[in-house]
mmCIF file of N, CA and C in Angstrom:
data_model
loop_
_atom_site.group_PDB
_atom_site.id
_atom_site.type_symbol
_atom_site.label_atom_id
_atom_site.label_comp_id
_atom_site.label_asym_id
_atom_site.label_seq_id
_atom_site.Cartn_x
_atom_site.Cartn_y
_atom_site.Cartn_z
ATOM 1 N N MET A 4 6.065 247.134 -207.225
ATOM 2 C CA MET A 4 5.362 245.891 -207.135
ATOM 3 C C MET A 4 3.856 246.136 -207.059
ATOM 4 N N ASP A 5 3.475 247.212 -206.360
ATOM 5 C CA ASP A 5 2.054 247.541 -206.296
ATOM 6 C C ASP A 5 1.491 247.805 -207.683
ATOM 7 N N GLU A 6 2.240 248.551 -208.486
ATOM 8 C CA GLU A 6 1.773 248.910 -209.820
ATOM 9 C C GLU A 6 1.623 247.699 -210.722
ATOM 10 N N LEU A 7 2.424 246.664 -210.477
ATOM 11 C CA LEU A 7 2.368 245.452 -211.286
ATOM 12 C C LEU A 7 1.454 244.392 -210.670
ATOM 13 N N SER A 8 0.809 244.741 -209.544
ATOM 14 C CA SER A 8 -0.072 243.819 -208.812
ATOM 15 C C SER A 8 0.640 242.533 -208.402
ATOM 16 N N ILE A 9 1.910 242.661 -208.051
ATOM 17 C CA ILE A 9 2.681 241.519 -207.579
ATOM 18 C C ILE A 9 2.544 241.475 -206.060
ATOM 19 N N PRO A 10 2.016 240.370 -205.526
ATOM 20 C CA PRO A 10 1.877 240.312 -204.064
ATOM 21 C C PRO A 10 3.250 240.271 -203.397
ATOM 22 N N CYS A 11 3.374 241.011 -202.324
ATOM 23 C CA CYS A 11 4.655 241.076 -201.631
ATOM 24 C C CYS A 11 4.403 241.360 -200.162
ATOM 25 N N ASP A 12 5.063 240.613 -199.310
ATOM 26 C CA ASP A 12 5.015 240.866 -197.879
ATOM 27 C C ASP A 12 6.414 241.300 -197.469
ATOM 28 N N PRO A 13 6.649 242.616 -197.374
ATOM 29 C CA PRO A 13 7.990 243.087 -197.030
ATOM 30 C C PRO A 13 8.506 242.527 -195.707
ATOM 31 N N ASP A 14 7.616 242.292 -194.733
ATOM 32 C CA ASP A 14 8.061 241.756 -193.449
ATOM 33 C C ASP A 14 8.637 240.352 -193.611
ATOM 34 N N ALA A 15 7.959 239.516 -194.397
ATOM 35 C CA ALA A 15 8.445 238.151 -194.630
ATOM 36 C C ALA A 15 9.764 238.180 -195.405
ATOM 37 N N ALA A 16 9.833 239.039 -196.409
ATOM 38 C CA ALA A 16 11.064 239.144 -197.198
ATOM 39 C C ALA A 16 12.222 239.623 -196.328
ATOM 40 N N MET A 17 11.949 240.558 -195.425
ATOM 41 C CA MET A 17 12.985 241.081 -194.548
ATOM 42 C C MET A 17 13.466 239.992 -193.588
ATOM 43 N N ALA A 18 12.555 239.187 -193.075
ATOM 44 C CA ALA A 18 12.933 238.096 -192.174
ATOM 45 C C ALA A 18 13.795 237.067 -192.905
ATOM 46 N N LEU A 19 13.420 236.731 -194.129
ATOM 47 C CA LEU A 19 14.218 235.784 -194.915
ATOM 48 C C LEU A 19 15.607 236.340 -195.198
ATOM 49 N N LEU A 20 15.664 237.629 -195.516
ATOM 50 C CA LEU A 20 16.956 238.260 -195.776
ATOM 51 C C LEU A 20 17.831 238.231 -194.526
ATOM 52 N N ALA A 21 17.243 238.493 -193.365
ATOM 53 C CA ALA A 21 18.010 238.477 -192.114
ATOM 54 C C ALA A 21 18.578 237.091 -191.834
ATOM 55 N N VAL A 22 17.782 236.050 -192.057
ATOM 56 C CA VAL A 22 18.266 234.681 -191.857
ATOM 57 C C VAL A 22 19.401 234.388 -192.836
ATOM 58 N N PHE A 23 19.202 234.764 -194.095
ATOM 59 C CA PHE A 23 20.219 234.545 -195.119
ATOM 60 C C PHE A 23 21.518 235.256 -194.744
ATOM 61 N N MET A 24 21.395 236.508 -194.289
ATOM 62 C CA MET A 24 22.582 237.274 -193.935
ATOM 63 C C MET A 24 23.320 236.635 -192.766
ATOM 64 N N SER A 25 22.575 236.120 -191.796
ATOM 65 C CA SER A 25 23.241 235.489 -190.650
ATOM 66 C C SER A 25 23.940 234.201 -191.060
ATOM 67 N N GLU A 26 23.394 233.509 -192.049
ATOM 68 C CA GLU A 26 23.998 232.257 -192.509
ATOM 69 C C GLU A 26 25.280 232.478 -193.313
ATOM 70 N N ILE A 27 25.341 233.601 -194.031
ATOM 71 C CA ILE A 27 26.512 233.828 -194.890
ATOM 72 C C ILE A 27 27.519 234.801 -194.293
ATOM 73 N N GLU A 28 27.207 235.318 -193.092
ATOM 74 C CA GLU A 28 28.124 236.260 -192.452
ATOM 75 C C GLU A 28 29.503 235.627 -192.311
ATOM 76 N N GLY A 29 30.510 236.355 -192.690
ATOM 77 C CA GLY A 29 31.877 235.856 -192.627
ATOM 78 C C GLY A 29 32.366 235.243 -193.931
ATOM 79 N N SER A 30 31.423 234.883 -194.803
ATOM 80 C CA SER A 30 31.839 234.292 -196.074
ATOM 81 C C SER A 30 31.719 235.278 -197.243
ATOM 82 N N ILE A 31 31.214 236.482 -196.944
ATOM 83 C CA ILE A 31 31.168 237.528 -197.976
ATOM 84 C C ILE A 31 31.846 238.770 -197.411
ATOM 85 N N SER A 32 32.163 239.694 -198.292
ATOM 86 C CA SER A 32 32.875 240.901 -197.864
ATOM 87 C C SER A 32 31.933 241.832 -197.092
ATOM 88 N N GLU A 33 32.536 242.760 -196.363
ATOM 89 C CA GLU A 33 31.747 243.766 -195.645
ATOM 90 C C GLU A 33 30.915 244.588 -196.617
ATOM 91 N N GLU A 34 31.486 244.875 -197.778
ATOM 92 C CA GLU A 34 30.772 245.659 -198.790
ATOM 93 C C GLU A 34 29.525 244.916 -199.269
ATOM 94 N N GLU A 35 29.655 243.617 -199.480
ATOM 95 C CA GLU A 35 28.497 242.819 -199.902
ATOM 96 C C GLU A 35 27.452 242.755 -198.787
ATOM 97 N N MET A 36 27.904 242.615 -197.549
ATOM 98 C CA MET A 36 26.976 242.585 -196.421
ATOM 99 C C MET A 36 26.270 243.931 -196.290
ATOM 100 N N PHE A 37 26.997 245.014 -196.493
ATOM 101 C CA PHE A 37 26.402 246.347 -196.445
ATOM 102 C C PHE A 37 25.327 246.487 -197.523
ATOM 103 N N SER A 38 25.601 245.974 -198.711
ATOM 104 C CA SER A 38 24.617 246.030 -199.795
ATOM 105 C C SER A 38 23.347 245.282 -199.422
ATOM 106 N N LEU A 39 23.503 244.110 -198.804
ATOM 107 C CA LEU A 39 22.330 243.356 -198.360
ATOM 108 C C LEU A 39 21.580 244.114 -197.264
ATOM 109 N N ALA A 40 22.310 244.782 -196.382
ATOM 110 C CA ALA A 40 21.667 245.578 -195.335
ATOM 111 C C ALA A 40 20.878 246.737 -195.942
ATOM 112 N N GLU A 41 21.404 247.325 -197.007
ATOM 113 C CA GLU A 41 20.669 248.389 -197.704
ATOM 114 C C GLU A 41 19.365 247.861 -198.281
ATOM 115 N N ILE A 42 19.395 246.662 -198.832
ATOM 116 C CA ILE A 42 18.181 246.040 -199.358
ATOM 117 C C ILE A 42 17.180 245.850 -198.221
ATOM 118 N N GLY A 43 17.659 245.409 -197.070
ATOM 119 C CA GLY A 43 16.796 245.269 -195.906
ATOM 120 C C GLY A 43 16.161 246.592 -195.510
ATOM 121 N N GLY A 44 16.919 247.657 -195.601
ATOM 122 C CA GLY A 44 16.392 248.992 -195.311
ATOM 123 C C GLY A 44 15.280 249.383 -196.269
ATOM 124 N N HIS A 45 15.459 249.069 -197.530
ATOM 125 C CA HIS A 45 14.418 249.356 -198.522
ATOM 126 C C HIS A 45 13.158 248.546 -198.220
ATOM 127 N N LEU A 46 13.331 247.278 -197.860
ATOM 128 C CA LEU A 46 12.178 246.443 -197.508
ATOM 129 C C LEU A 46 11.454 247.008 -196.293
ATOM 130 N N PHE A 47 12.220 247.458 -195.297
ATOM 131 C CA PHE A 47 11.620 248.030 -194.096
ATOM 132 C C PHE A 47 10.797 249.265 -194.447
ATOM 133 N N ARG A 48 11.369 250.164 -195.239
ATOM 134 C CA ARG A 48 10.655 251.385 -195.607
ATOM 135 C C ARG A 48 9.411 251.091 -196.434
ATOM 136 N N GLU A 49 9.491 250.105 -197.316
ATOM 137 C CA GLU A 49 8.333 249.718 -198.117
ATOM 138 C C GLU A 49 7.230 249.156 -197.219
ATOM 139 N N GLY A 50 7.606 248.321 -196.258
ATOM 140 C CA GLY A 50 6.623 247.786 -195.328
ATOM 141 C C GLY A 50 5.980 248.875 -194.500
ATOM 142 N N LEU A 51 6.777 249.825 -194.035
ATOM 143 C CA LEU A 51 6.255 250.950 -193.265
ATOM 144 C C LEU A 51 5.311 251.789 -194.112
ATOM 145 N N ARG A 52 5.682 252.041 -195.368
ATOM 146 C CA ARG A 52 4.832 252.828 -196.265
ATOM 147 C C ARG A 52 3.481 252.141 -196.445
ATOM 148 N N ARG A 53 3.513 250.835 -196.659
ATOM 149 C CA ARG A 53 2.264 250.090 -196.853
ATOM 150 C C ARG A 53 1.394 250.126 -195.600
ATOM 151 N N LYS A 54 2.019 250.003 -194.432
ATOM 152 C CA LYS A 54 1.252 250.048 -193.188
ATOM 153 C C LYS A 54 0.639 251.418 -192.988
ATOM 154 N N MET A 55 1.388 252.465 -193.298
ATOM 155 C CA MET A 55 0.858 253.823 -193.144
ATOM 156 C C MET A 55 -0.283 254.073 -194.104
ATOM 157 N N GLU A 56 -0.166 253.590 -195.316
ATOM 158 C CA GLU A 56 -1.249 253.736 -196.294
ATOM 159 C C GLU A 56 -2.480 252.964 -195.830
ATOM 160 N N GLY A 57 -2.269 251.794 -195.242
ATOM 161 C CA GLY A 57 -3.385 250.988 -194.739
ATOM 162 C C GLY A 57 -4.097 251.671 -193.591
ATOM 163 N N ASN A 58 -3.358 252.371 -192.732
ATOM 164 C CA ASN A 58 -3.963 253.091 -191.617
ATOM 165 C C ASN A 58 -4.684 254.339 -192.066
ATOM 166 N N ALA A 59 -4.256 254.900 -193.201
ATOM 167 C CA ALA A 59 -4.895 256.122 -193.711
ATOM 168 C C ALA A 59 -6.237 255.816 -194.361
ATOM 169 N N ASN A 60 -6.399 254.568 -194.809
ATOM 170 C CA ASN A 60 -7.660 254.202 -195.498
ATOM 171 C C ASN A 60 -8.664 253.710 -194.562
#
């Protein structure tokens, strides 16, 4: 997203994903929930990377 200059706030996206996951819990399979949790993990790592880069500059 950085390379394409697409604005992104990983923290906001992660919060929205968490709300979405809590709303659909029980109506999707464990495998699907695990996949969404993996996406959350990627968002977390991306947010951490951006914060670390911001502190380095």
